[in-house]
CSV table of C-alpha atoms in Angstrom, one decimal:
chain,number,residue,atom,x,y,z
A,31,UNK,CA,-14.7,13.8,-43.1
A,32,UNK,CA,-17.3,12.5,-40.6
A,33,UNK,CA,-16.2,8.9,-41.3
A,34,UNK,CA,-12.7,9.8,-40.5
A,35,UNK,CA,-14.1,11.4,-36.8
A,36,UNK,CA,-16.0,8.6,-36.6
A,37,UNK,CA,-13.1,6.6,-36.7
A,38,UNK,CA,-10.5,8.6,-34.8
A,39,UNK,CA,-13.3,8.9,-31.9
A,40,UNK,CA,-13.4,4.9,-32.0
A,41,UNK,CA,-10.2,4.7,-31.9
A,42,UNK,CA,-9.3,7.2,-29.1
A,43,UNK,CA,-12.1,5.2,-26.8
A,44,UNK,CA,-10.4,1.4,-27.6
A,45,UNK,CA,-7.6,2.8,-26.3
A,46,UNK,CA,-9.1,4.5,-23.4
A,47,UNK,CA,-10.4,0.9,-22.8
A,48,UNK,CA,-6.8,-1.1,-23.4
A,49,UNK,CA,-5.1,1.8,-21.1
A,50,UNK,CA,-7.7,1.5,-18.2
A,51,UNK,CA,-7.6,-2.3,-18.2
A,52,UNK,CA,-3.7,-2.5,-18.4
A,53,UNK,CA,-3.6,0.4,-15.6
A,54,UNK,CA,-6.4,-1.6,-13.5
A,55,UNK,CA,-3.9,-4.7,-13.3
A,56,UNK,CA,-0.7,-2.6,-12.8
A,57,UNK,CA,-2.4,-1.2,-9.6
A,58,UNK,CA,-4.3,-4.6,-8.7
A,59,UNK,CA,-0.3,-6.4,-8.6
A,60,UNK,CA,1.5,-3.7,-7.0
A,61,UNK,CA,-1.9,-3.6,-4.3
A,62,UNK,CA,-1.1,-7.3,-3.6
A,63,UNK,CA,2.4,-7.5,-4.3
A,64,UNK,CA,2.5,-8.6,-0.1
A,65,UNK,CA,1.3,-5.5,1.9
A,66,UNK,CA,-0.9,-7.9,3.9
A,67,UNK,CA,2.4,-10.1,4.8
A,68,UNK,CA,4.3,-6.8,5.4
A,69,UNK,CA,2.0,-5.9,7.9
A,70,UNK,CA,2.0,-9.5,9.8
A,71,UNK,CA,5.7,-9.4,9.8
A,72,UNK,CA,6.3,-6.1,11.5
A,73,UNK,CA,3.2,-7.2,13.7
A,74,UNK,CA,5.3,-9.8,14.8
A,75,UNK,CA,8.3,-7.8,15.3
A,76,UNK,CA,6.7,-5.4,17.6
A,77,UNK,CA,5.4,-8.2,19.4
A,78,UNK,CA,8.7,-9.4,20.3
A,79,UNK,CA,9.9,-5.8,20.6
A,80,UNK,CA,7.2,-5.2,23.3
A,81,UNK,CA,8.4,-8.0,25.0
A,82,UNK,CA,12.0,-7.0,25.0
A,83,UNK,CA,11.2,-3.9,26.3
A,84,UNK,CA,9.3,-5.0,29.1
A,85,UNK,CA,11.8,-7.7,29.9
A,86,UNK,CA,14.0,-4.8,30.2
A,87,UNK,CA,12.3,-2.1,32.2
A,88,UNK,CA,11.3,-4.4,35.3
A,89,UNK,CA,14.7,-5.1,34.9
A,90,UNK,CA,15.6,-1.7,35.5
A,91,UNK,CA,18.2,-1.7,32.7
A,92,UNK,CA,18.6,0.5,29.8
A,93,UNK,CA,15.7,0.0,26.3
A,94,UNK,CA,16.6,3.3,24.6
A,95,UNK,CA,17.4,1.3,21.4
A,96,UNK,CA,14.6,-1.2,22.1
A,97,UNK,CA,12.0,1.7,22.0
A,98,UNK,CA,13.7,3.5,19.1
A,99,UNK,CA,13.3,0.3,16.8
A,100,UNK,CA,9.7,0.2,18.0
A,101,UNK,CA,8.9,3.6,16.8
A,102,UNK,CA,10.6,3.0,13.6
A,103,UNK,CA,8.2,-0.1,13.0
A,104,UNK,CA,5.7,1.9,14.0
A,105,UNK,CA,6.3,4.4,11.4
A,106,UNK,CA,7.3,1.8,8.8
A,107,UNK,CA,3.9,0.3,9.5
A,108,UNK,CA,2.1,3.2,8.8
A,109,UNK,CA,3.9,3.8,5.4
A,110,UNK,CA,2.4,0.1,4.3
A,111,UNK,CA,-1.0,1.4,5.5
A,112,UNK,CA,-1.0,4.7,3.7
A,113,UNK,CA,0.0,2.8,0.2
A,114,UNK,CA,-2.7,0.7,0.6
A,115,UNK,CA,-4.6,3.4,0.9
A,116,UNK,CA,-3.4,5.1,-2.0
A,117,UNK,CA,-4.1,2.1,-4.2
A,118,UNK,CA,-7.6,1.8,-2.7
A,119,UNK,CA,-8.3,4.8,-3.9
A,120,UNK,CA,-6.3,4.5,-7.2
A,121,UNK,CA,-8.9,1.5,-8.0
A,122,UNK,CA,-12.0,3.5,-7.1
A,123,UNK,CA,-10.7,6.2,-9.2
A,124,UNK,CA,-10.4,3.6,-12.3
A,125,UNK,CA,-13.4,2.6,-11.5
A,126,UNK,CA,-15.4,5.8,-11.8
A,127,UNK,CA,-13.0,6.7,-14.9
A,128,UNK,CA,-14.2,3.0,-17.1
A,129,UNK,CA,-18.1,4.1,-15.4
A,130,UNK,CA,-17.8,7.4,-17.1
């Protein structure tokens, strides 16, 4: 009987091991999967967007839409962040769960 425990409690940790390491990567690809070039891009696009709508208001004409698709950057932006975030923390959870 204790051999068997033995055994199933061996068993139950190599897996714990195989999950955490197959979980660490899943997180570690989707955390690099290009948030960093997301970010640049709409960086860039705002950029241009500023400029647009400056170019407009001292010309005195209408940037409604110009300013809408800056605040939908701006919220898009903020989505990348907050995933990376997430994942940060995803990692330091794995972490303290293979240092436990």
């Amino acid at each position: 009987m204790r051999d068997a425990v033995v055994k199933v409690i061996k068993e139950v940790l190599g897996v714990k091991d195989v999950f955490l390491s197959v979980l660490k990567e899943n997180i570690r690809e989707v955390s690099e999967s290009g948030s960093g070039e997301q970010i640049a891009k709409i960086d860039h696009k705002l950029k241009e967007l500023w400029q647009e709508l400056l170019r407009l208001a001292n010309g005195k004409k209408k940037y409604g839409d110009v300013s809408d698709e800056i605040h939908k950057l701006r919220e898009q932006r903020q989505c990348v962040l907050t995933q990376d975030a997430e994942g940060n923390d995803r990692q330091q959870r794995i972490g303290e769960m293979r240092d436990s």
